[in-house]
Coordinates of C-alpha atoms in Angstrom, one line a residue:
M1 CA -21.9 17.5 0.6
T2 CA -20.6 18.6 -2.2
T3 CA -18.5 16.6 -5.1
S4 CA -15.2 18.5 -6.1
A5 CA -12.8 17.5 -9.6
K6 CA -10.0 19.7 -10.3
S7 CA -8.2 18.7 -13.6
N8 CA -4.7 19.9 -12.8
F9 CA -3.2 16.5 -13.7
M10 CA -6.1 14.1 -14.8
P11 CA -7.7 13.4 -19.7
A12 CA -11.0 16.0 -19.7
S13 CA -12.9 12.3 -20.6
L14 CA -11.3 11.0 -17.1
V15 CA -12.4 14.3 -15.2
S16 CA -15.7 13.5 -16.5
N17 CA -15.6 10.6 -15.7
L18 CA -16.3 11.8 -12.5
Q19 CA -18.1 14.6 -12.0
Q20 CA -20.6 12.2 -13.7
V21 CA -19.6 9.0 -11.0
L22 CA -17.6 10.6 -8.4
A23 CA -20.8 12.3 -5.9
L24 CA -21.8 11.7 -2.8
K25 CA -25.4 12.5 -2.3
N26 CA -26.2 14.2 0.6
D27 CA -29.9 12.6 0.6
G28 CA -28.0 9.2 2.3
V29 CA -26.2 5.8 2.3
Q30 CA -28.6 4.3 0.1
Q31 CA -28.8 6.5 -2.4
Q32 CA -25.6 6.3 -3.0
R33 CA -25.4 2.8 -2.8
S34 CA -27.6 3.4 -6.0
S35 CA -25.6 5.8 -7.7
N36 CA -23.2 3.1 -7.4
A37 CA -25.1 0.6 -8.6
S38 CA -26.1 2.9 -11.5
E39 CA -22.6 3.0 -12.3
L40 CA -22.0 -1.0 -12.3
N41 CA -23.9 -1.1 -14.7
K42 CA -22.7 1.0 -17.0
V43 CA -18.6 -1.1 -16.5
S44 CA -21.0 -4.3 -17.1
S45 CA -22.1 -2.6 -19.9
S46 CA -18.9 -3.5 -22.5
C47 CA -18.7 -7.3 -22.1
C48 CA -22.5 -8.0 -23.0
S49 CA -23.8 -5.2 -25.4
S50 CA -27.3 -6.2 -26.2
S51 CA -28.7 -9.3 -25.4
E52 CA -28.9 -10.9 -28.8
E53 CA -24.7 -11.4 -28.4
A54 CA -26.4 -13.1 -24.9
I55 CA -28.8 -14.9 -26.9
Q56 CA -26.1 -16.2 -29.0
G57 CA -23.8 -17.8 -26.5
K58 CA -20.9 -15.2 -26.8
E59 CA -18.6 -15.6 -23.0
C60 CA -19.6 -11.8 -21.9
V61 CA -15.6 -11.2 -20.0
K62 CA -15.7 -9.7 -16.3
P63 CA -13.6 -6.9 -15.9
V64 CA -10.5 -8.8 -12.9
V65 CA -10.4 -6.6 -10.3
L66 CA -7.3 -7.5 -7.6
V67 CA -6.9 -6.4 -4.2
T68 CA -4.4 -6.2 -1.7
N69 CA -3.1 -4.2 0.7
G70 CA -0.4 -3.5 3.7
E71 CA -1.7 -5.0 6.8
G72 CA -2.5 -7.7 6.0
I73 CA -5.8 -10.5 4.9
E74 CA -7.4 -10.0 8.2
S75 CA -7.9 -6.5 8.8
P76 CA -11.2 -4.8 7.9
G77 CA -10.0 -1.8 5.2
L78 CA -10.0 -5.6 3.2
T79 CA -12.0 -7.4 4.3
F80 CA -15.1 -5.0 3.8
L81 CA -14.1 -3.3 0.3
V82 CA -14.1 -6.8 -0.9
Q83 CA -17.9 -7.6 0.0
A84 CA -18.7 -4.7 -0.5
L85 CA -17.6 -5.5 -4.8
A86 CA -18.1 -8.8 -4.5
L87 CA -22.0 -8.1 -3.9
D88 CA -22.1 -7.7 -7.2
D89 CA -21.4 -10.5 -10.4
R90 CA -20.3 -8.4 -13.0
L91 CA -16.8 -8.2 -11.4
D92 CA -14.7 -10.6 -10.7
V93 CA -13.1 -10.2 -7.3
Y94 CA -9.3 -12.1 -6.5
V95 CA -7.5 -11.2 -3.3
C96 CA -3.9 -11.3 -3.0
A97 CA -2.9 -10.2 0.4
P98 CA 0.5 -11.3 3.2
Q99 CA -0.6 -13.6 6.0
L100 CA 1.0 -10.6 8.3
D101 CA 0.9 -6.9 8.6
R102 CA 3.3 -6.0 6.2
S103 CA 2.1 -1.6 6.5
V104 CA 5.0 -0.3 7.1
A105 CA 7.5 -2.9 4.0
G106 CA 8.2 -0.4 1.7
H107 CA 8.6 -1.5 -2.2
S108 CA 10.2 -4.4 -0.3
V109 CA 11.1 -7.8 -2.3
T110 CA 11.5 -11.8 -1.1
V111 CA 14.5 -13.1 -3.1
R112 CA 16.1 -16.2 -1.9
E113 CA 13.3 -17.7 0.2
T114 CA 10.5 -19.6 -0.2
I115 CA 7.1 -17.6 0.4
S116 CA 4.1 -20.0 0.8
V117 CA 1.0 -19.1 -0.4
S118 CA -2.6 -21.3 0.8
S119 CA -6.2 -20.1 0.2
S120 CA -8.5 -17.5 2.1
Q121 CA -12.5 -16.9 2.7
I122 CA -13.4 -13.4 1.8
N123 CA -16.9 -13.8 0.3
G124 CA -17.4 -13.8 -3.6
A125 CA -13.7 -13.9 -4.2
T126 CA -10.8 -16.1 -4.7
A127 CA -8.1 -15.6 -2.4
F128 CA -5.0 -16.7 -1.1
E129 CA -2.3 -14.7 1.5
V130 CA 1.6 -15.1 0.6
S131 CA 3.9 -15.1 3.2
G132 CA 5.4 -12.3 2.1
T133 CA 5.7 -8.4 0.9
P134 CA 2.4 -6.5 -0.5
A135 CA 4.7 -6.3 -3.2
D136 CA 5.2 -10.0 -3.5
C137 CA 1.7 -10.7 -3.4
V138 CA 1.3 -8.1 -6.7
S139 CA 4.0 -9.1 -8.7
L140 CA 3.3 -13.0 -7.7
A141 CA -0.8 -12.3 -8.2
L142 CA 0.6 -11.1 -12.5
S143 CA 2.8 -13.6 -13.1
G144 CA 0.4 -15.9 -14.4
A145 CA 1.9 -19.2 -11.4
L146 CA -0.9 -18.1 -9.8
F147 CA -4.0 -17.5 -11.2
A148 CA -5.2 -17.9 -14.9
W149 CA -4.9 -14.4 -16.1
S150 CA -1.8 -13.0 -15.7
K151 CA -3.1 -9.0 -15.6
P152 CA -6.5 -7.4 -14.0
A153 CA -8.7 -4.3 -15.6
L154 CA -7.2 -3.1 -12.5
V155 CA -5.8 -3.1 -9.0
V156 CA -6.6 -1.4 -5.6
S157 CA -4.2 -1.6 -2.8
G158 CA -6.5 -1.1 0.6
I159 CA -8.6 0.2 2.0
N160 CA -5.6 0.7 4.6
R161 CA -5.6 2.9 7.8
G162 CA -2.9 5.6 8.8
S163 CA -2.1 8.5 6.3
S164 CA 0.5 7.5 3.1
S165 CA 0.6 11.3 2.1
G166 CA 3.6 13.1 1.6
N167 CA 7.0 10.9 2.7
N168 CA 4.8 8.3 4.0
T169 CA 4.7 6.9 0.3
F170 CA 8.0 6.1 0.5
Y171 CA 7.3 3.4 4.4
S172 CA 4.7 2.5 2.8
G173 CA 3.2 -1.4 2.4
S174 CA -0.2 0.1 0.3
V175 CA 1.7 2.3 -1.9
A176 CA 4.3 -0.3 -3.0
G177 CA 1.1 -2.6 -4.1
A178 CA 0.3 -0.5 -6.4
R179 CA 3.6 0.7 -7.7
E180 CA 4.1 -2.4 -8.4
A181 CA 1.4 -2.9 -10.4
L182 CA 1.9 0.5 -12.1
I183 CA 5.2 -1.2 -13.2
C184 CA 3.9 -4.1 -14.5
G185 CA 1.8 -1.9 -16.0
V186 CA -1.4 -2.9 -14.7
S187 CA -4.2 0.0 -13.3
S188 CA -3.4 0.3 -9.6
L189 CA -4.8 2.5 -6.9
C190 CA -4.1 2.7 -2.9
I191 CA -6.8 3.6 -1.4
S192 CA -6.4 4.7 2.5
L193 CA -8.5 6.0 5.5
N194 CA -7.2 9.5 7.1
W195 CA -6.8 6.6 10.9
K196 CA -6.8 8.9 13.2
K197 CA -5.9 7.2 17.1
D198 CA -8.7 7.6 20.2
V199 CA -11.0 8.4 17.7
S200 CA -11.5 6.9 14.4
C201 CA -13.7 2.9 14.7
E202 CA -14.7 -0.2 12.4
S203 CA -17.7 1.7 11.4
D204 CA -15.1 4.7 9.5
M205 CA -13.7 2.0 7.1
K206 CA -17.3 1.0 6.3
D207 CA -17.9 4.3 5.3
A208 CA -14.6 4.5 3.9
V209 CA -15.6 1.6 1.6
G210 CA -18.9 4.0 0.5
V211 CA -16.6 7.0 -0.5
S212 CA -13.7 4.4 -2.0
L213 CA -16.2 2.2 -4.2
P214 CA -18.0 5.6 -6.9
L215 CA -14.2 6.3 -7.8
I216 CA -13.2 2.1 -8.8
Y217 CA -16.2 2.1 -10.2
A218 CA -15.0 4.8 -12.6
A219 CA -11.5 3.9 -13.1
V220 CA -12.8 0.1 -14.5
K221 CA -15.3 2.1 -16.6
S222 CA -12.4 4.1 -17.8
I223 CA -9.7 1.6 -18.2
Q224 CA -12.2 -0.2 -20.7
E225 CA -13.0 3.1 -23.0
G226 CA -8.9 3.1 -23.0
V227 CA -8.7 7.2 -21.0
F228 CA -7.7 6.5 -17.5
P229 CA -3.8 7.4 -16.9
K230 CA -1.4 4.8 -17.6
S231 CA 2.1 6.6 -16.0
C232 CA 0.7 7.4 -13.1
L233 CA -0.9 5.6 -9.8
L234 CA -3.0 7.3 -8.1
N235 CA -3.4 7.7 -4.3
I236 CA -6.6 7.9 -2.4
E237 CA -6.2 9.3 0.9
I238 CA -10.1 9.2 2.9
P239 CA -10.2 11.8 5.8
S240 CA -11.1 10.5 9.8
S241 CA -14.7 11.1 8.5
P242 CA -15.2 9.7 5.1
L243 CA -19.7 11.0 4.9
T244 CA -18.8 14.6 6.3
N245 CA -15.7 14.8 3.2
K246 CA -15.9 17.8 1.6
G247 CA -15.6 16.4 -1.7
F248 CA -12.3 15.1 -4.6
K249 CA -9.5 17.0 -4.7
V250 CA -6.6 16.4 -7.2
T251 CA -3.3 16.6 -5.2
R252 CA 0.7 17.1 -5.4
Q253 CA 2.5 15.5 -3.5
S254 CA 3.8 16.8 0.3
L255 CA 6.9 16.1 2.0
W256 CA 5.5 15.4 5.0
R257 CA 5.8 12.9 6.8
S258 CA 4.7 10.5 10.6
S259 CA 7.3 11.7 13.1
L260 CA 9.6 8.0 13.1
S261 CA 10.9 7.4 16.9
W262 CA 12.8 5.6 18.5
K263 CA 12.7 3.9 21.9
A264 CA 14.7 1.5 23.1
V265 CA 13.1 -2.0 24.9
S266 CA 13.8 -4.3 27.7
T267 CA 15.7 -7.6 25.4
N268 CA 13.3 -10.0 28.0
K269 CA 10.3 -7.6 26.4
R270 CA 9.3 -10.1 23.1
P271 CA 7.5 -8.0 20.3
S272 CA 3.7 -7.9 20.3
A273 CA 1.9 -10.4 17.4
P274 CA 1.5 -7.8 13.8
H275 CA -2.9 -6.6 14.9
F276 CA -4.4 -9.1 12.5
M277 CA -2.6 -12.2 12.8
S278 CA -4.6 -15.4 13.7
N279 CA -3.8 -17.2 16.0
Q280 CA -3.0 -20.4 14.1
Q281 CA -1.0 -18.2 12.4
S282 CA 0.7 -16.9 15.9
L283 CA 1.6 -20.3 16.8
G284 CA 3.8 -21.3 13.4
I285 CA 5.1 -18.9 14.0
Q286 CA 6.4 -18.9 17.8
L287 CA 7.6 -22.8 15.8
A288 CA 9.5 -21.1 13.2
Q289 CA 11.3 -19.2 15.7
L290 CA 12.0 -22.2 18.2
S291 CA 12.7 -23.7 15.4
R292 CA 15.5 -21.0 14.7
D293 CA 16.4 -20.2 17.9
A294 CA 18.1 -25.0 18.3
S295 CA 19.8 -24.4 14.8
A296 CA 21.0 -21.3 16.0
A297 CA 22.7 -22.9 19.8
G298 CA 23.6 -25.6 17.3
A299 CA 25.2 -23.8 15.5
A300 CA 27.1 -21.8 18.3
R301 CA 28.3 -25.1 20.2
R302 CA 29.7 -25.9 17.6
L303 CA 31.6 -23.1 16.7
N304 CA 32.5 -22.8 20.4
S305 CA 33.5 -26.4 20.1
Q306 CA 36.4 -26.1 16.9
K307 CA 37.7 -22.9 18.6
Q308 CA 38.2 -24.4 22.6
N309 CA 41.6 -25.8 21.1
V310 CA 42.3 -22.5 18.8
E311 CA 44.7 -20.1 20.0
I312 CA 44.1 -16.7 17.6
E313 CA 47.2 -14.5 17.8
S314 CA 45.7 -10.7 18.6
V315 CA 46.0 -7.2 16.6
G316 CA 45.5 -4.0 17.1
A317 CA 42.9 -3.4 19.9
A318 CA 41.5 -7.0 21.1
R319 CA 37.6 -8.1 19.6
K320 CA 35.1 -8.5 22.3
S321 CA 34.1 -12.3 21.8
N322 CA 30.3 -13.0 21.7
S323 CA 29.8 -13.7 25.9
E324 CA 30.6 -9.7 26.0
K325 CA 28.9 -7.8 23.5
T326 CA 25.6 -6.0 24.2
V327 CA 22.7 -5.9 23.3
K328 CA 20.5 -3.0 22.5
C329 CA 16.8 -3.4 21.6
F330 CA 14.9 -0.1 20.6
R331 CA 12.0 0.0 18.3
L332 CA 10.7 2.3 15.9
E333 CA 6.5 4.4 16.6
F334 CA 5.4 6.5 13.5
L335 CA 4.0 9.3 15.4
E336 CA 1.1 11.6 13.9
E337 CA 2.3 15.0 14.0
E338 CA 0.7 18.8 13.1
Q339 CA 1.7 20.8 9.7
E340 CA 1.2 24.3 9.5
N341 CA 1.2 27.3 5.9
V342 CA 1.5 23.4 4.1
D343 CA 0.2 24.5 0.4
E344 CA -3.9 24.0 -0.2
D345 CA -2.8 21.3 -3.7
L346 CA -1.3 19.4 -1.3
D347 CA -2.5 15.6 -0.1
I348 CA -2.4 16.3 3.9
R349 CA -3.2 20.0 3.5
A350 CA -6.3 18.7 1.6
L351 CA -7.0 15.5 3.5
E352 CA -6.7 17.5 6.2
D353 CA -9.7 20.5 5.7
G354 CA -11.7 17.4 4.4
F355 CA -11.5 16.8 1.0
V356 CA -10.8 13.0 -0.1
A357 CA -7.3 13.4 -1.3
I358 CA -6.5 12.3 -5.4
T359 CA -2.2 12.1 -5.2
P360 CA -1.6 10.8 -8.9
I361 CA 2.5 9.6 -8.6
S362 CA 4.6 8.4 -10.7
I363 CA 7.6 6.4 -12.0
S364 CA 9.0 7.5 -14.3
P365 CA 12.9 9.7 -13.8
P366 CA 12.2 13.3 -12.0
T367 CA 12.8 15.7 -14.7
I368 CA 15.9 17.7 -13.6
G369 CA 16.2 21.1 -13.7
S370 CA 18.9 23.0 -15.4
E371 CA 19.8 24.6 -12.3
I372 CA 20.4 21.4 -10.9
Q373 CA 22.7 19.5 -13.1
A374 CA 24.3 22.7 -13.0
S375 CA 25.4 22.9 -9.7
V376 CA 26.4 18.7 -9.6
S377 CA 29.1 19.1 -12.6
N378 CA 30.5 22.1 -10.7
W379 CA 30.6 19.8 -8.4
I380 CA 31.9 16.9 -9.2
A381 CA 34.8 18.9 -11.8
G382 CA 36.1 20.7 -7.9
A383 CA 36.3 18.1 -6.2
L384 CA 37.8 16.4 -9.7
A385 CA 40.9 19.1 -9.9
K386 CA 41.3 18.9 -5.9
N387 CA 41.9 14.9 -5.2
P388 CA 42.1 13.5 -9.4
L389 CA 42.8 9.7 -8.2
A390 CA 39.9 9.9 -5.6
F391 CA 37.9 8.7 -8.5
H392 CA 39.8 6.4 -10.2

């Protein structure tokens, strides 16, 4: 299996790290693990440059890696990744992830509500689960309120199940976690496996961890050397068969997105629990829902009793009472959609072709071309001339 690193968007020094470090070996997983361990030795070399420093009692500061995700703290992708990172004690691994599946929460945050944080058990890592979104998790972790530190070396969001290519990044909670880190000035990676329904299995997620570890180690090394890109996060998409990938390819973000399918559902059918919800969490949510329902019912009774003796004069069309409202329920599903005639340097094409797609995503405002700028100016001038009062 060959490995390539296209250098369209990355500094030469980082590309050099990728070329030296990110080779996926032909002779099996064991040799790949040896390569990972060798690279981690390089990562940690800046901590204690010599045994003499250790003898003199100088503290060896480990690079801190914060892991979050979109699918929840109990998802296999996060668990396998954290366990792999924690095997070597030269990285300090911390976890702050959602309690439940928030994989399509986008970059939403929780305001005017209290979120709860509970400690969680993941071997080798300090972990917390948060009753909020991925962006909440990263924002809280970097605030200094939860951990003793406020700025890790790297934030990794993943490994998530399903592609976050193209315009799916706007829906993705996992990308939002990495983006929130970038907004806060911390380098970040978002890692996803191109999960195929009825084809992919849990062992593919473990293989994806093996593919992603050299990238993570290379990123930490580059951050310590000051050569990691500071203006973008890297969205890393691993193909559905990780161990047979064709190598790494730096790509551009496409306009592709999953097909959105809305389906009507019965009002008596309650939504199923998220994939990785524990029994305790499920019971808590049910009790909370019962409490909200009871409160709402009580409020409705009080409101109706207050209105019994009040006459309302109808003006225009009469409004239906609450009891006459029609309630319909719908559920949104993301469906896979094949892409045709897509440029080879776009993320979804490289991913479907078997490459590990590495897409830089920036939070800088896009540069608007002169033609677009002129067309908007012409439209505004024409609209104001025709109806100037509309803009007052």
